[in-house]
Short mmCIF file of C-alpha atoms in Angstrom, two decimals:
data_model
loop_
_atom_site.label_atom_id
_atom_site.label_comp_id
_atom_site.label_asym_id
_atom_site.label_seq_id
_atom_site.Cartn_x
_atom_site.Cartn_y
_atom_site.Cartn_z
CA MET A 283 0.00 0.00 0.00
CA PRO A 284 1.47 3.40 -0.97
CA ARG A 285 2.20 5.84 1.80
CA ALA A 286 -0.15 8.76 2.29
CA ALA A 287 1.14 12.00 0.82
CA ARG A 288 2.66 14.31 3.40
CA GLN A 289 0.60 17.42 4.05
CA VAL A 290 2.75 20.56 4.05
CA LEU A 291 1.26 24.05 4.31
CA ALA A 292 3.47 27.02 3.51
CA GLY A 293 3.53 29.64 6.23
CA VAL A 294 1.99 27.28 8.82
CA PRO A 295 3.88 25.83 11.85
CA HIS A 296 4.44 22.07 11.69
CA HIS A 297 5.17 19.61 14.47
CA ILE A 298 8.08 17.45 13.30
CA VAL A 299 9.43 14.32 14.99
CA LEU A 300 12.62 12.48 14.00
CA ARG A 301 13.27 9.17 15.75
CA GLY A 302 16.31 6.98 15.98
CA ASN A 303 16.02 3.88 13.79
CA ASN A 304 14.85 0.99 16.00
CA ARG A 305 15.07 3.42 18.94
CA ARG A 306 18.76 3.96 18.25
CA ARG A 307 20.41 6.59 20.40
CA LEU A 308 20.93 9.90 18.59
CA PHE A 309 22.91 11.91 21.16
CA SER A 310 25.58 10.58 23.53
CA TYR A 311 27.54 13.66 24.60
CA PRO A 312 27.02 17.45 24.69
CA ARG A 313 29.05 17.83 21.49
CA ASP A 314 26.44 15.71 19.68
CA TYR A 315 23.60 18.00 20.74
CA LEU A 316 25.64 21.06 19.82
CA LEU A 317 26.44 19.61 16.40
CA PHE A 318 22.76 18.98 15.69
CA ILE A 319 21.82 22.51 16.76
CA GLY A 320 24.58 23.96 14.58
CA LEU A 321 23.36 22.00 11.58
CA MET A 322 19.83 23.23 12.21
CA CYS A 323 21.06 26.83 12.29
CA ALA A 324 22.74 26.38 8.92
CA ALA A 325 19.83 24.52 7.34
CA ARG A 326 17.24 26.97 8.64
CA ALA A 327 18.63 29.85 6.59
CA ARG A 328 19.28 27.79 3.47
CA SER A 329 15.90 26.04 3.57
CA GLU A 330 13.78 29.07 4.45
CA ALA A 331 12.25 27.62 7.60
CA ARG A 332 11.68 29.24 11.00
CA VAL A 333 12.13 27.17 14.19
CA HIS A 334 9.73 28.03 17.02
CA ALA A 335 10.36 25.21 19.50
CA LEU A 336 12.85 22.38 19.84
CA CYS A 337 13.63 19.51 22.15
CA LEU A 338 16.49 17.07 21.59
CA MET A 339 15.86 13.84 23.48
CA PRO A 340 18.39 11.00 23.63
CA ASN A 341 16.70 8.98 20.87
CA HIS A 342 14.31 11.40 19.18
CA VAL A 343 13.82 15.06 18.27
CA HIS A 344 10.80 17.35 18.42
CA VAL A 345 10.67 20.51 16.32
CA LEU A 346 8.03 23.14 15.66
CA ALA A 347 8.94 24.92 12.44
CA THR A 348 7.26 27.01 9.77
CA PRO A 349 8.30 26.42 6.14
CA CYS A 350 8.18 29.51 3.92
CA HIS A 351 7.16 27.33 0.97
CA LYS A 352 5.99 23.72 0.60
CA GLY A 353 9.38 22.34 -0.36
CA ALA A 354 11.17 24.00 2.55
CA LEU A 355 10.11 21.49 5.20
CA GLY A 356 11.52 18.39 3.52
CA THR A 357 14.69 20.20 2.51
CA PHE A 358 15.24 21.45 6.04
CA VAL A 359 14.80 18.03 7.66
CA LYS A 360 16.90 16.25 5.03
CA ARG A 361 19.83 18.64 5.32
CA VAL A 362 19.97 18.31 9.09
CA ALA A 363 19.32 14.58 9.44
CA GLN A 364 21.50 13.44 6.55
CA ARG A 365 24.54 15.47 7.55
CA TYR A 366 24.17 14.64 11.23
CA ALA A 367 23.97 10.90 10.50
CA GLN A 368 27.12 11.09 8.37
CA VAL A 369 29.12 12.93 11.02
CA ARG A 370 27.90 10.79 13.92
CA ASN A 371 28.57 7.49 12.16
CA LYS A 372 32.06 8.64 11.26
CA ARG A 373 32.71 10.01 14.74
CA TYR A 374 31.77 6.78 16.51
CA GLY A 375 32.73 4.26 13.84
CA THR A 376 29.17 3.05 13.29
CA THR A 377 27.20 2.23 10.16
CA GLY A 378 23.61 1.88 9.06
CA LYS A 379 20.56 4.07 9.30
CA LEU A 380 20.53 6.50 12.20
CA PHE A 381 17.00 7.84 11.73
CA GLU A 382 13.73 6.16 10.87
CA GLN A 383 13.14 6.38 7.13
CA ARG A 384 10.05 8.57 7.33
CA TYR A 385 9.83 11.43 9.79
CA TYR A 386 6.53 12.56 11.31
CA SER A 387 5.11 15.98 10.48
CA LYS A 388 1.75 17.61 11.01
CA PRO A 389 0.63 21.18 10.34
CA MET A 390 -0.77 23.11 13.29
CA LYS A 391 -4.08 24.34 11.92
CA SER A 392 -5.09 26.49 14.89
CA GLU A 393 -3.34 28.59 17.50
CA GLY A 394 -4.83 26.33 20.15
CA GLN A 395 -3.11 23.33 18.63
CA LEU A 396 0.14 25.27 18.38
CA ALA A 397 -0.10 26.31 22.04
CA ILE A 398 -0.53 22.68 23.14
CA ALA A 399 2.24 21.45 20.85
CA THR A 400 4.70 24.08 22.10
CA ALA A 401 4.14 23.02 25.70
CA TYR A 402 4.36 19.35 24.70
CA VAL A 403 7.73 19.88 23.03
CA ASP A 404 9.20 21.86 25.93
CA LEU A 405 7.88 19.44 28.57
CA ASN A 406 9.12 16.27 26.87
CA PRO A 407 12.12 15.83 29.24
CA VAL A 408 9.83 16.29 32.24
CA ARG A 409 7.33 13.72 31.03
CA ALA A 410 10.22 11.33 30.34
CA HIS A 411 11.49 11.87 33.92
CA LEU A 412 14.84 13.19 32.76
CA VAL A 413 14.36 16.37 34.83
CA ASP A 414 11.79 17.65 37.32
CA ASP A 415 11.72 21.15 35.82
CA GLY A 416 11.95 21.92 32.12
CA ASN A 417 14.32 24.80 32.87
CA ASP A 418 16.89 22.25 34.03
CA TYR A 419 17.14 20.66 30.59
CA ASP A 420 19.81 22.15 28.34
CA TRP A 421 18.53 20.95 24.98
CA SER A 422 15.08 22.47 24.64
CA THR A 423 13.52 25.91 24.16
CA HIS A 424 11.80 25.76 27.55
CA ARG A 425 14.19 28.31 29.09
CA ILE A 426 13.85 30.71 26.19
CA HIS A 427 10.05 30.65 26.27
CA SER A 428 10.05 30.96 30.06
CA GLY A 429 12.48 33.88 30.10
CA VAL A 430 14.92 32.08 32.38
CA PRO A 431 18.52 33.36 32.12
CA GLY A 432 21.44 30.99 31.80
CA GLU A 433 23.22 28.76 29.34
CA ARG A 434 20.99 27.92 26.38
CA SER A 435 23.36 25.83 24.28
CA ASN A 436 23.25 28.09 21.19
CA LEU A 437 19.48 27.74 20.91
CA GLU A 438 18.82 31.47 20.94
CA GLY A 439 20.52 31.76 17.55
CA LEU A 440 18.13 29.15 16.17
CA TRP A 441 14.87 30.17 17.81
CA SER A 442 12.25 32.34 16.14
CA PRO A 443 9.15 33.12 18.25
CA SER A 444 5.85 31.95 16.84
CA ASP A 445 3.05 34.44 16.26
CA TRP A 446 1.14 32.75 19.10
CA TYR A 447 4.00 33.33 21.52
CA LEU A 448 4.38 36.96 20.48
CA ARG A 449 0.70 37.55 21.22
CA LEU A 450 1.07 36.38 24.83
CA GLY A 451 2.12 39.87 25.88
CA PRO A 452 3.45 43.25 24.75
CA GLY A 453 7.04 42.55 25.81
CA PRO A 454 9.50 39.75 26.63
CA GLU A 455 8.78 39.73 30.37
CA THR A 456 5.01 39.57 30.04
CA ARG A 457 5.22 36.90 27.35
CA ALA A 458 7.56 34.79 29.48
CA ALA A 459 5.30 35.12 32.54
CA ALA A 460 2.25 34.12 30.49
CA TYR A 461 4.12 31.14 29.09
CA ARG A 462 5.19 29.99 32.55
CA ALA A 463 1.55 30.07 33.61
CA TRP A 464 0.58 28.07 30.52
CA ILE A 465 3.31 25.48 31.17
CA SER A 466 2.18 25.11 34.79
CA GLU A 467 -1.38 24.46 33.65
CA CYS A 468 -0.25 21.95 31.05
CA ARG A 469 1.76 20.06 33.67
CA LEU A 470 -1.28 19.79 35.91
CA ARG A 471 -3.54 18.86 33.03
CA ASP A 472 -1.18 16.34 31.35
CA ASP A 473 -3.60 15.73 28.48
CA TRP A 474 -2.05 15.90 25.03
CA ASP A 475 -4.84 14.68 22.75
CA GLU A 476 -4.90 18.08 21.04
CA ILE A 477 -1.53 17.49 19.39
CA ARG A 478 -2.82 14.33 17.72
CA LYS A 479 -6.01 15.84 16.32
CA ASP A 480 -7.24 19.27 15.34
CA PRO A 481 -8.98 20.87 18.33
CA SER A 482 -12.07 23.00 17.95
CA SER A 483 -11.38 26.64 17.20
CA PRO A 484 -10.74 28.71 20.34
CA LYS A 485 -13.78 30.72 21.35
CA GLY A 486 -13.45 34.46 21.04
CA GLY A 487 -10.75 34.38 18.35
CA ALA A 488 -7.04 33.79 18.65
CA PRO A 489 -5.65 33.37 22.17
CA THR A 490 -3.74 36.30 23.57
CA ARG A 491 -2.87 34.68 26.89
CA PRO A 492 -2.43 31.01 27.86
CA ASN A 493 -5.48 29.68 29.60
CA ARG A 494 -7.44 26.51 29.03
CA SER A 495 -10.57 28.02 27.55
CA ARG A 496 -8.80 30.07 24.88
CA ALA A 497 -5.43 28.45 24.21
CA ALA A 498 -6.61 24.85 24.15
CA GLY A 499 -9.90 25.32 22.33
#
């Protein structure tokens, strides 16, 4: 049976997941994470894609990115994954596929869905019990969204705020405070069905602050 055609919408954020082949480990040391981030920075400009959220887990990667045109998404993922697999295999003397053949991607068709997906990406290390607080994880955008100072592992050079995040407040401090409140609610709620299906449209228009009734739909 032929695979279903991938749906790519230009100018729309997409949730992308790359997994290690047969759950193969993708990152072993800090230099591996830094290499992947560096490759994403280079590919982002060349592929015309904006990265809004990122989490590098030991054996998989979550990205929220907006392609400027339909072909940008596949080009972006291919440039990063292909080059990273080549360097890692050479670095550690391994062979074979590093990533699963087909990556997951889904367009975020509402701001409510994007709000849920952003929290899901940033909270992945917490849900996997790698850390108790997302701000303690070096390889995600949780700190950037939350406005927490400290080492961010070159992620600030990669990150581009989504329109949803920019509408959380008039300035960086108010946006960060609103995001922290949203993350706290998501942790208590721990219900992620909205990232697997399109939620109903948020009542009252696009959300301007993160609360359940407006951000989650």
